[in-house]
Amino acid sequence: MKTGRLKGLMLLAAALLLTFVTTAQNRLIVNADQGTVTINRHIYGHFAEHLGRNIYGGIWVGPDSDVPNEDGYRKDVMQALIDLEIPNLRWPGGCFADEYHWTDGIGDPADRPKMVNTHWGGVTEDNSFGTHEFLNFAKKIGTEPYITGNVGSGSVEEMSKWIEYINFDGVSPMAELRKKNGQEEPWNIKYWGVGNESWGCGGNMTPEYYANEYRRYATFARDYGGNKLYKIAGGANDWDLNWTDVLMKNIPLNMMDGLSLHYYTVTGTWENKGKATEFTKEEYLETLRKASRVDELITKHSTIMDKYDPEKKVGIILDEWGTWFQVEPGTNPGFLYQQNTMRDAHVAAISLNIFNKHAERVHMANLAQTVNVLQAIILTNENDMILTPTYHVFDLYKPHKDATLLSHHLISEEVSFGKEKLEALSVSSSKSGDGTVNISIANIHPDKKIDLDVALRGIEAKNVTAQIVTAASIDSYNSFDKKDVVKKADFKDFKLNKDNLKIAVPANSVLMVRVK
């Protein structure tokens, strides 16, 4: 009796030990034969607002500038965006969109009226970069334009005529004006935002009021020449679930293709956001904890949308996301210029992994912003340019675009700070059209390498390649003196044995592993 009981206890102890070992192990199971949802390439979009040195000095310097340019566009920035293969670019805002009157930005630049950019620094805007300049730039870099129209200070007629000016292929006053200004054929753009942050800088509206305004504006946002607009309603400010509920309830689904959502990662408070390059490990992990909360945010808004749109026809358009820190010392507070470290790289990796996860509902996302503003992918200084750690993560993640989302199961050890815990690993997996399995892995642990055991199911793996973005420390960044402190490089510390892949994931790193 005692022997049997002892043996039973020993078996129980062994089982408990086995359970502990299994759960403590860093393990990833990727089901390469299980996937039906496509990761929309537009999840990897960008945002260029008339803010600080984003447009002027970032994208546009004018044809007479000493900075090497092509028709006024900076050659170095243009080439960097071509290399990144950005799928779309949002313009002209942001808050600026709802004080922008498009007719001020067409015709001879010498005759264009000036305006004051009241939202961002109170600087004078000369309107030398307008509709033609933006749409021609989008064509040069091979990206789809996404225009946000003025609802806050504009009119239905103004927005309707702008769409006609851009897209109408027949005979009309707006089409003739476009031709007079040098563009014979319509641009046939698809993505159109009806206002921006209408709950705040776009008009301080209630959701009920905005829903009615949206219906009015969208009615006169016409389709021309077989080109169908993808109309995006101005959605909620992060956790305002009521805004989403009211819009989904009051706007017919056949009038709305997308619903925007904005979410910024702020380490401290809006009054004291913390520094971009000087932070503790606790602040670093708190930033990543807040970034990862976008998973819960999307889930909650999706749940509300599912009540009215169970077929998920209306996409979540996360057209503003990223980190927001204090501006760099000595710069204009209204220009939102901040440096970009490995911490930002991890925010990008975690966020993109989460967007991929929700690809059935998330149809587009736009990092804020492209050049010299917030979590920029590019920084410029007169004739010089650097690529940020965030740029390199977007470059690393290119295989996920238009790939099939794969199911996976991850067991990861945790990183503790204060009373909080975070999984050290963040993962996304997809399969490209040629059958290649793409696995993006972020190890947010500041100083611990993690040995990850990957079980590959549904694929006969024969070849593995990998690339990495990493640096010596979590606060490493690229400067104009040292441009390659953080960059993309080949990675070899893995071993494939049939359907098992062992990867030694370095501390503070982001990986893209490709299996075929």
mmCIF file of N, CA, C and O in Angstrom, residues 392-480:
data_model
loop_
_atom_site.group_PDB
_atom_site.id
_atom_site.type_symbol
_atom_site.label_atom_id
_atom_site.label_comp_id
_atom_site.label_asym_id
_atom_site.label_seq_id
_atom_site.Cartn_x
_atom_site.Cartn_y
_atom_site.Cartn_z
ATOM 1 N N HIS A 392 14.652 49.848 -40.565
ATOM 2 C CA HIS A 392 15.226 48.517 -40.799
ATOM 3 C C HIS A 392 14.263 47.400 -40.402
ATOM 4 O O HIS A 392 14.287 46.315 -40.995
ATOM 5 N N VAL A 393 13.405 47.634 -39.409
ATOM 6 C CA VAL A 393 12.392 46.630 -39.062
ATOM 7 C C VAL A 393 11.373 46.506 -40.195
ATOM 8 O O VAL A 393 10.998 45.394 -40.594
ATOM 9 N N PHE A 394 10.931 47.635 -40.737
ATOM 10 C CA PHE A 394 9.999 47.580 -41.874
ATOM 11 C C PHE A 394 10.643 46.863 -43.061
ATOM 12 O O PHE A 394 9.982 46.098 -43.774
ATOM 13 N N ASP A 395 11.920 47.106 -43.268
ATOM 14 C CA ASP A 395 12.648 46.425 -44.338
ATOM 15 C C ASP A 395 12.695 44.919 -44.075
ATOM 16 O O ASP A 395 12.489 44.096 -44.980
ATOM 17 N N LEU A 396 12.944 44.567 -42.831
ATOM 18 C CA LEU A 396 13.019 43.159 -42.423
ATOM 19 C C LEU A 396 11.689 42.438 -42.642
ATOM 20 O O LEU A 396 11.655 41.279 -43.034
ATOM 21 N N TYR A 397 10.585 43.144 -42.409
ATOM 22 C CA TYR A 397 9.246 42.533 -42.419
ATOM 23 C C TYR A 397 8.601 42.489 -43.805
ATOM 24 O O TYR A 397 7.449 42.055 -43.944
ATOM 25 N N LYS A 398 9.308 42.918 -44.845
ATOM 26 C CA LYS A 398 8.710 42.966 -46.179
ATOM 27 C C LYS A 398 8.087 41.631 -46.634
ATOM 28 O O LYS A 398 7.055 41.645 -47.306
ATOM 29 N N PRO A 399 8.663 40.469 -46.285
ATOM 30 C CA PRO A 399 8.051 39.212 -46.742
ATOM 31 C C PRO A 399 6.628 38.973 -46.260
ATOM 32 O O PRO A 399 5.884 38.188 -46.868
ATOM 33 N N HIS A 400 6.208 39.631 -45.170
ATOM 34 C CA HIS A 400 4.850 39.439 -44.659
ATOM 35 C C HIS A 400 3.785 40.078 -45.567
ATOM 36 O O HIS A 400 2.609 39.716 -45.495
ATOM 37 N N LYS A 401 4.177 41.023 -46.413
ATOM 38 C CA LYS A 401 3.197 41.748 -47.224
ATOM 39 C C LYS A 401 2.483 40.808 -48.195
ATOM 40 O O LYS A 401 3.138 40.109 -48.980
ATOM 41 N N ASP A 402 1.175 40.798 -48.138
ATOM 42 C CA ASP A 402 0.330 39.976 -49.009
ATOM 43 C C ASP A 402 0.590 38.485 -48.856
ATOM 44 O O ASP A 402 0.214 37.693 -49.730
ATOM 45 N N ALA A 403 1.218 38.087 -47.770
ATOM 46 C CA ALA A 403 1.422 36.667 -47.476
ATOM 47 C C ALA A 403 0.215 36.134 -46.699
ATOM 48 O O ALA A 403 -0.595 36.900 -46.168
ATOM 49 N N THR A 404 0.093 34.815 -46.631
ATOM 50 C CA THR A 404 -1.000 34.184 -45.889
ATOM 51 C C THR A 404 -0.624 34.059 -44.425
ATOM 52 O O THR A 404 0.439 33.523 -44.092
ATOM 53 N N LEU A 405 -1.478 34.594 -43.555
ATOM 54 C CA LEU A 405 -1.241 34.505 -42.120
ATOM 55 C C LEU A 405 -1.311 33.039 -41.680
ATOM 56 O O LEU A 405 -2.275 32.337 -41.992
ATOM 57 N N LEU A 406 -0.294 32.583 -40.942
ATOM 58 C CA LEU A 406 -0.264 31.211 -40.444
ATOM 59 C C LEU A 406 -0.588 31.167 -38.955
ATOM 60 O O LEU A 406 -0.252 32.086 -38.215
ATOM 61 N N SER A 407 -1.233 30.094 -38.550
ATOM 62 C CA SER A 407 -1.475 29.915 -37.118
ATOM 63 C C SER A 407 -0.187 29.426 -36.462
ATOM 64 O O SER A 407 0.598 28.698 -37.065
ATOM 65 N N HIS A 408 0.027 29.863 -35.235
ATOM 66 C CA HIS A 408 1.191 29.389 -34.487
ATOM 67 C C HIS A 408 0.859 29.387 -33.001
ATOM 68 O O HIS A 408 -0.109 30.020 -32.559
ATOM 69 N N HIS A 409 1.671 28.666 -32.255
ATOM 70 C CA HIS A 409 1.528 28.631 -30.795
ATOM 71 C C HIS A 409 2.892 28.899 -30.185
ATOM 72 O O HIS A 409 3.872 28.219 -30.498
ATOM 73 N N LEU A 410 2.956 29.910 -29.323
ATOM 74 C CA LEU A 410 4.225 30.328 -28.728
ATOM 75 C C LEU A 410 4.196 30.162 -27.216
ATOM 76 O O LEU A 410 3.234 30.570 -26.558
ATOM 77 N N ILE A 411 5.242 29.546 -26.678
ATOM 78 C CA ILE A 411 5.493 29.531 -25.242
ATOM 79 C C ILE A 411 6.788 30.304 -25.020
ATOM 80 O O ILE A 411 7.843 29.922 -25.534
ATOM 81 N N SER A 412 6.692 31.406 -24.290
ATOM 82 C CA SER A 412 7.856 32.267 -24.104
ATOM 83 C C SER A 412 8.086 32.544 -22.630
ATOM 84 O O SER A 412 7.137 32.707 -21.865
ATOM 85 N N GLU A 413 9.343 32.624 -22.259
ATOM 86 C CA GLU A 413 9.647 33.068 -20.900
ATOM 87 C C GLU A 413 9.304 34.542 -20.771
ATOM 88 O O GLU A 413 9.049 35.226 -21.769
ATOM 89 N N GLU A 414 9.275 35.031 -19.554
ATOM 90 C CA GLU A 414 8.828 36.393 -19.312
ATOM 91 C C GLU A 414 9.961 37.279 -18.816
ATOM 92 O O GLU A 414 10.961 36.806 -18.282
ATOM 93 N N VAL A 415 9.758 38.567 -19.011
ATOM 94 C CA VAL A 415 10.646 39.586 -18.464
ATOM 95 C C VAL A 415 9.847 40.341 -17.412
ATOM 96 O O VAL A 415 8.738 40.818 -17.688
ATOM 97 N N SER A 416 10.376 40.445 -16.213
ATOM 98 C CA SER A 416 9.663 41.105 -15.114
ATOM 99 C C SER A 416 10.233 42.492 -14.846
ATOM 100 O O SER A 416 11.442 42.711 -14.949
ATOM 101 N N PHE A 417 9.325 43.421 -14.502
ATOM 102 C CA PHE A 417 9.752 44.739 -14.035
ATOM 103 C C PHE A 417 8.645 45.275 -13.141
ATOM 104 O O PHE A 417 7.482 45.315 -13.521
ATOM 105 N N GLY A 418 9.016 45.629 -11.923
ATOM 106 C CA GLY A 418 8.016 46.035 -10.949
ATOM 107 C C GLY A 418 7.006 44.929 -10.739
ATOM 108 O O GLY A 418 7.370 43.770 -10.511
ATOM 109 N N LYS A 419 5.729 45.237 -10.860
ATOM 110 C CA LYS A 419 4.676 44.236 -10.726
ATOM 111 C C LYS A 419 4.231 43.692 -12.080
ATOM 112 O O LYS A 419 3.311 42.881 -12.158
ATOM 113 N N GLU A 420 4.903 44.143 -13.132
ATOM 114 C CA GLU A 420 4.496 43.766 -14.485
ATOM 115 C C GLU A 420 5.361 42.637 -15.038
ATOM 116 O O GLU A 420 6.514 42.471 -14.642
ATOM 117 N N LYS A 421 4.782 41.887 -15.977
ATOM 118 C CA LYS A 421 5.510 40.847 -16.700
ATOM 119 C C LYS A 421 5.158 40.936 -18.176
ATOM 120 O O LYS A 421 4.009 41.181 -18.531
ATOM 121 N N LEU A 422 6.155 40.742 -19.020
ATOM 122 C CA LEU A 422 5.952 40.708 -20.460
ATOM 123 C C LEU A 422 6.585 39.455 -21.033
ATOM 124 O O LEU A 422 7.629 39.007 -20.559
ATOM 125 N N GLU A 423 5.951 38.880 -22.043
ATOM 126 C CA GLU A 423 6.610 37.795 -22.756
ATOM 127 C C GLU A 423 7.833 38.349 -23.455
ATOM 128 O O GLU A 423 7.779 39.404 -24.093
ATOM 129 N N ALA A 424 8.940 37.635 -23.330
ATOM 130 C CA ALA A 424 10.187 38.121 -23.925
ATOM 131 C C ALA A 424 10.152 38.064 -25.444
ATOM 132 O O ALA A 424 10.839 38.835 -26.117
ATOM 133 N N LEU A 425 9.363 37.143 -25.982
ATOM 134 C CA LEU A 425 9.306 36.958 -27.425
ATOM 135 C C LEU A 425 7.960 37.411 -27.990
ATOM 136 O O LEU A 425 6.909 37.191 -27.389
ATOM 137 N N SER A 426 8.021 38.053 -29.137
ATOM 138 C CA SER A 426 6.835 38.401 -29.918
ATOM 139 C C SER A 426 7.040 37.825 -31.309
ATOM 140 O O SER A 426 8.124 37.971 -31.901
ATOM 141 N N VAL A 427 6.006 37.171 -31.850
ATOM 142 C CA VAL A 427 6.179 36.402 -33.085
ATOM 143 C C VAL A 427 5.013 36.631 -34.038
ATOM 144 O O VAL A 427 3.874 36.846 -33.619
ATOM 145 N N SER A 428 5.304 36.574 -35.336
ATOM 146 C CA SER A 428 4.280 36.485 -36.372
ATOM 147 C C SER A 428 4.783 35.519 -37.437
ATOM 148 O O SER A 428 5.999 35.430 -37.680
ATOM 149 N N SER A 429 3.854 34.789 -38.071
ATOM 150 C CA SER A 429 4.257 33.823 -39.104
ATOM 151 C C SER A 429 3.315 33.916 -40.292
ATOM 152 O O SER A 429 2.109 34.141 -40.140
ATOM 153 N N SER A 430 3.892 33.760 -41.476
ATOM 154 C CA SER A 430 3.105 33.849 -42.702
ATOM 155 C C SER A 430 3.743 32.969 -43.771
ATOM 156 O O SER A 430 4.867 32.478 -43.606
ATOM 157 N N LYS A 431 3.011 32.779 -44.883
ATOM 158 C CA LYS A 431 3.550 32.005 -46.005
ATOM 159 C C LYS A 431 3.390 32.802 -47.290
ATOM 160 O O LYS A 431 2.291 33.223 -47.646
ATOM 161 N N SER A 432 4.496 33.005 -47.982
ATOM 162 C CA SER A 432 4.492 33.743 -49.242
ATOM 163 C C SER A 432 3.946 32.871 -50.366
ATOM 164 O O SER A 432 3.784 31.653 -50.217
ATOM 165 N N GLY A 433 3.678 33.502 -51.501
ATOM 166 C CA GLY A 433 3.106 32.794 -52.632
ATOM 167 C C GLY A 433 3.951 31.654 -53.146
ATOM 168 O O GLY A 433 3.422 30.681 -53.705
ATOM 169 N N ASP A 434 5.283 31.745 -52.970
ATOM 170 C CA ASP A 434 6.160 30.672 -53.447
ATOM 171 C C ASP A 434 6.336 29.555 -52.425
ATOM 172 O O ASP A 434 7.150 28.648 -52.621
ATOM 173 N N GLY A 435 5.581 29.617 -51.317
ATOM 174 C CA GLY A 435 5.652 28.568 -50.302
ATOM 175 C C GLY A 435 6.624 28.828 -49.176
ATOM 176 O O GLY A 435 6.696 28.048 -48.215
ATOM 177 N N THR A 436 7.374 29.934 -49.240
ATOM 178 C CA THR A 436 8.319 30.257 -48.178
ATOM 179 C C THR A 436 7.584 30.662 -46.907
ATOM 180 O O THR A 436 6.669 31.497 -46.945
ATOM 181 N N VAL A 437 7.976 30.080 -45.787
ATOM 182 C CA VAL A 437 7.396 30.434 -44.488
ATOM 183 C C VAL A 437 8.242 31.543 -43.865
ATOM 184 O O VAL A 437 9.470 31.432 -43.784
ATOM 185 N N ASN A 438 7.578 32.625 -43.452
ATOM 186 C CA ASN A 438 8.250 33.780 -42.868
ATOM 187 C C ASN A 438 7.915 33.868 -41.382
ATOM 188 O O ASN A 438 6.744 33.887 -41.015
ATOM 189 N N ILE A 439 8.942 33.906 -40.543
ATOM 190 C CA ILE A 439 8.741 33.980 -39.098
ATOM 191 C C ILE A 439 9.487 35.198 -38.566
ATOM 192 O O ILE A 439 10.719 35.256 -38.601
ATOM 193 N N SER A 440 8.736 36.193 -38.111
ATOM 194 C CA SER A 440 9.359 37.368 -37.489
ATOM 195 C C SER A 440 9.366 37.170 -35.977
ATOM 196 O O SER A 440 8.352 36.777 -35.393
ATOM 197 N N ILE A 441 10.517 37.434 -35.381
ATOM 198 C CA ILE A 441 10.707 37.194 -33.949
ATOM 199 C C ILE A 441 11.381 38.406 -33.326
ATOM 200 O O ILE A 441 12.449 38.828 -33.769
ATOM 201 N N ALA A 442 10.759 38.953 -32.294
ATOM 202 C CA ALA A 442 11.393 40.021 -31.528
ATOM 203 C C ALA A 442 11.709 39.493 -30.134
ATOM 204 O O ALA A 442 10.829 38.966 -29.453
ATOM 205 N N ASN A 443 12.966 39.612 -29.718
ATOM 206 C CA ASN A 443 13.366 39.294 -28.345
ATOM 207 C C ASN A 443 13.589 40.616 -27.630
ATOM 208 O O ASN A 443 14.597 41.290 -27.838
ATOM 209 N N ILE A 444 12.632 40.983 -26.782
ATOM 210 C CA ILE A 444 12.704 42.290 -26.122
ATOM 211 C C ILE A 444 13.581 42.264 -24.878
ATOM 212 O O ILE A 444 13.832 43.309 -24.274
ATOM 213 N N HIS A 445 14.043 41.069 -24.464
ATOM 214 C CA HIS A 445 14.877 40.991 -23.259
ATOM 215 C C HIS A 445 16.120 41.842 -23.463
ATOM 216 O O HIS A 445 16.839 41.686 -24.450
ATOM 217 N N PRO A 446 16.409 42.762 -22.557
ATOM 218 C CA PRO A 446 17.521 43.691 -22.763
ATOM 219 C C PRO A 446 18.890 43.021 -22.845
ATOM 220 O O PRO A 446 19.772 43.527 -23.537
ATOM 221 N N ASP A 447 19.066 41.890 -22.133
ATOM 222 C CA ASP A 447 20.423 41.333 -22.053
ATOM 223 C C ASP A 447 20.469 39.811 -21.995
ATOM 224 O O ASP A 447 21.465 39.246 -21.532
ATOM 225 N N LYS A 448 19.438 39.114 -22.465
ATOM 226 C CA LYS A 448 19.457 37.658 -22.413
ATOM 227 C C LYS A 448 19.145 37.031 -23.768
ATOM 228 O O LYS A 448 18.087 37.291 -24.346
ATOM 229 N N LYS A 449 20.073 36.221 -24.243
ATOM 230 C CA LYS A 449 19.816 35.429 -25.442
ATOM 231 C C LYS A 449 18.783 34.352 -25.100
ATOM 232 O O LYS A 449 18.814 33.771 -24.013
ATOM 233 N N ILE A 450 17.895 34.056 -26.037
ATOM 234 C CA ILE A 450 16.866 33.042 -25.804
ATOM 235 C C ILE A 450 16.994 31.943 -26.855
ATOM 236 O O ILE A 450 16.985 32.224 -28.066
ATOM 237 N N ASP A 451 17.130 30.730 -26.385
ATOM 238 C CA ASP A 451 17.184 29.579 -27.282
ATOM 239 C C ASP A 451 15.757 29.138 -27.580
ATOM 240 O O ASP A 451 15.054 28.621 -26.706
ATOM 241 N N LEU A 452 15.346 29.336 -28.817
ATOM 242 C CA LEU A 452 13.970 29.051 -29.226
ATOM 243 C C LEU A 452 13.912 27.773 -30.043
ATOM 244 O O LEU A 452 14.652 27.616 -31.024
ATOM 245 N N ASP A 453 13.039 26.878 -29.622
ATOM 246 C CA ASP A 453 12.826 25.617 -30.334
ATOM 247 C C ASP A 453 11.583 25.773 -31.210
ATOM 248 O O ASP A 453 10.487 26.024 -30.699
ATOM 249 N N VAL A 454 11.744 25.647 -32.523
ATOM 250 C CA VAL A 454 10.643 25.862 -33.461
ATOM 251 C C VAL A 454 10.259 24.548 -34.127
ATOM 252 O O VAL A 454 11.095 23.898 -34.769
ATOM 253 N N ALA A 455 9.015 24.162 -33.958
ATOM 254 C CA ALA A 455 8.472 22.979 -34.626
ATOM 255 C C ALA A 455 7.748 23.425 -35.886
ATOM 256 O O ALA A 455 6.812 24.219 -35.830
ATOM 257 N N LEU A 456 8.194 22.928 -37.028
ATOM 258 C CA LEU A 456 7.626 23.299 -38.320
ATOM 259 C C LEU A 456 6.672 22.203 -38.774
ATOM 260 O O LEU A 456 7.098 21.073 -39.038
ATOM 261 N N ARG A 457 5.414 22.520 -38.843
ATOM 262 C CA ARG A 457 4.409 21.536 -39.234
ATOM 263 C C ARG A 457 3.805 21.915 -40.586
ATOM 264 O O ARG A 457 3.519 23.076 -40.843
ATOM 265 N N GLY A 458 3.626 20.919 -41.441
ATOM 266 C CA GLY A 458 3.007 21.157 -42.732
ATOM 267 C C GLY A 458 3.952 21.659 -43.794
ATOM 268 O O GLY A 458 3.519 22.189 -44.823
ATOM 269 N N ILE A 459 5.250 21.510 -43.578
ATOM 270 C CA ILE A 459 6.240 21.916 -44.572
ATOM 271 C C ILE A 459 7.461 21.000 -44.470
ATOM 272 O O ILE A 459 7.870 20.618 -43.367
ATOM 273 N N GLU A 460 8.009 20.628 -45.606
ATOM 274 C CA GLU A 460 9.264 19.879 -45.631
ATOM 275 C C GLU A 460 10.401 20.880 -45.804
ATOM 276 O O GLU A 460 10.752 21.270 -46.918
ATOM 277 N N ALA A 461 10.927 21.324 -44.694
ATOM 278 C CA ALA A 461 11.930 22.384 -44.709
ATOM 279 C C ALA A 461 13.269 21.866 -45.217
ATOM 280 O O ALA A 461 13.774 20.847 -44.738
ATOM 281 N N LYS A 462 13.814 22.582 -46.179
ATOM 282 C CA LYS A 462 15.116 22.204 -46.731
ATOM 283 C C LYS A 462 16.148 23.327 -46.627
ATOM 284 O O LYS A 462 17.344 23.079 -46.591
ATOM 285 N N ASN A 463 15.652 24.546 -46.576
ATOM 286 C CA ASN A 463 16.577 25.675 -46.577
ATOM 287 C C ASN A 463 16.081 26.764 -45.635
ATOM 288 O O ASN A 463 14.883 27.056 -45.582
ATOM 289 N N VAL A 464 17.009 27.347 -44.881
ATOM 290 C CA VAL A 464 16.677 28.419 -43.943
ATOM 291 C C VAL A 464 17.637 29.586 -44.152
ATOM 292 O O VAL A 464 18.847 29.397 -44.256
ATOM 293 N N THR A 465 17.089 30.787 -44.217
ATOM 294 C CA THR A 465 17.896 32.006 -44.205
ATOM 295 C C THR A 465 17.302 32.944 -43.157
ATOM 296 O O THR A 465 16.125 32.831 -42.804
ATOM 297 N N ALA A 466 18.109 33.857 -42.676
ATOM 298 C CA ALA A 466 17.608 34.781 -41.653
ATOM 299 C C ALA A 466 18.375 36.101 -41.702
ATOM 300 O O ALA A 466 19.547 36.143 -42.099
ATOM 301 N N GLN A 467 17.685 37.159 -41.284
ATOM 302 C CA GLN A 467 18.312 38.465 -41.141
ATOM 303 C C GLN A 467 17.907 39.052 -39.791
ATOM 304 O O GLN A 467 16.880 38.670 -39.218
ATOM 305 N N ILE A 468 18.724 39.976 -39.310
ATOM 306 C CA ILE A 468 18.544 40.489 -37.956
ATOM 307 C C ILE A 468 18.728 41.999 -37.907
ATOM 308 O O ILE A 468 19.505 42.577 -38.687
ATOM 309 N N VAL A 469 18.014 42.630 -36.996
ATOM 310 C CA VAL A 469 18.255 44.029 -36.612
ATOM 311 C C VAL A 469 18.531 44.014 -35.115
ATOM 312 O O VAL A 469 17.694 43.578 -34.320
ATOM 313 N N THR A 470 19.711 44.462 -34.738
ATOM 314 C CA THR A 470 20.093 44.449 -33.321
ATOM 315 C C THR A 470 21.176 45.500 -33.088
ATOM 316 O O THR A 470 21.667 46.135 -34.026
ATOM 317 N N ALA A 471 21.543 45.675 -31.828
ATOM 318 C CA ALA A 471 22.601 46.615 -31.462
ATOM 319 C C ALA A 471 23.086 46.279 -30.062
ATOM 320 O O ALA A 471 22.530 45.411 -29.387
ATOM 321 N N ALA A 472 24.112 46.988 -29.624
ATOM 322 C CA ALA A 472 24.739 46.677 -28.343
ATOM 323 C C ALA A 472 23.808 46.921 -27.165
ATOM 324 O O ALA A 472 23.883 46.247 -26.138
ATOM 325 N N SER A 473 22.916 47.908 -27.278
ATOM 326 C CA SER A 473 22.060 48.229 -26.142
ATOM 327 C C SER A 473 20.696 48.698 -26.626
ATOM 328 O O SER A 473 20.509 49.034 -27.800
ATOM 329 N N ILE A 474 19.744 48.733 -25.709
ATOM 330 C CA ILE A 474 18.374 49.102 -26.058
ATOM 331 C C ILE A 474 18.247 50.567 -26.442
ATOM 332 O O ILE A 474 17.277 50.955 -27.094
ATOM 333 N N ASP A 475 19.219 51.405 -26.043
ATOM 334 C CA ASP A 475 19.165 52.824 -26.395
ATOM 335 C C ASP A 475 20.086 53.188 -27.563
ATOM 336 O O ASP A 475 20.340 54.360 -27.828
ATOM 337 N N SER A 476 20.566 52.171 -28.285
ATOM 338 C CA SER A 476 21.414 52.426 -29.454
ATOM 339 C C SER A 476 20.596 53.082 -30.563
ATOM 340 O O SER A 476 19.428 52.751 -30.775
ATOM 341 N N TYR A 477 21.227 54.009 -31.285
ATOM 342 C CA TYR A 477 20.542 54.666 -32.396
ATOM 343 C C TYR A 477 21.556 55.115 -33.438
ATOM 344 O O TYR A 477 22.767 55.171 -33.182
ATOM 345 N N ASN A 478 21.057 55.443 -34.620
ATOM 346 C CA ASN A 478 21.895 55.946 -35.700
ATOM 347 C C ASN A 478 21.923 57.469 -35.660
ATOM 348 O O ASN A 478 20.880 58.113 -35.506
ATOM 349 N N SER A 479 23.112 58.026 -35.783
ATOM 350 C CA SER A 479 23.273 59.481 -35.807
ATOM 351 C C SER A 479 23.912 59.875 -37.127
ATOM 352 O O SER A 479 24.343 59.023 -37.910
ATOM 353 N N PHE A 480 24.006 61.169 -37.380
ATOM 354 C CA PHE A 480 24.616 61.621 -38.623
ATOM 355 C C PHE A 480 26.127 61.397 -38.610
ATOM 356 O O PHE A 480 26.761 61.408 -39.660
#
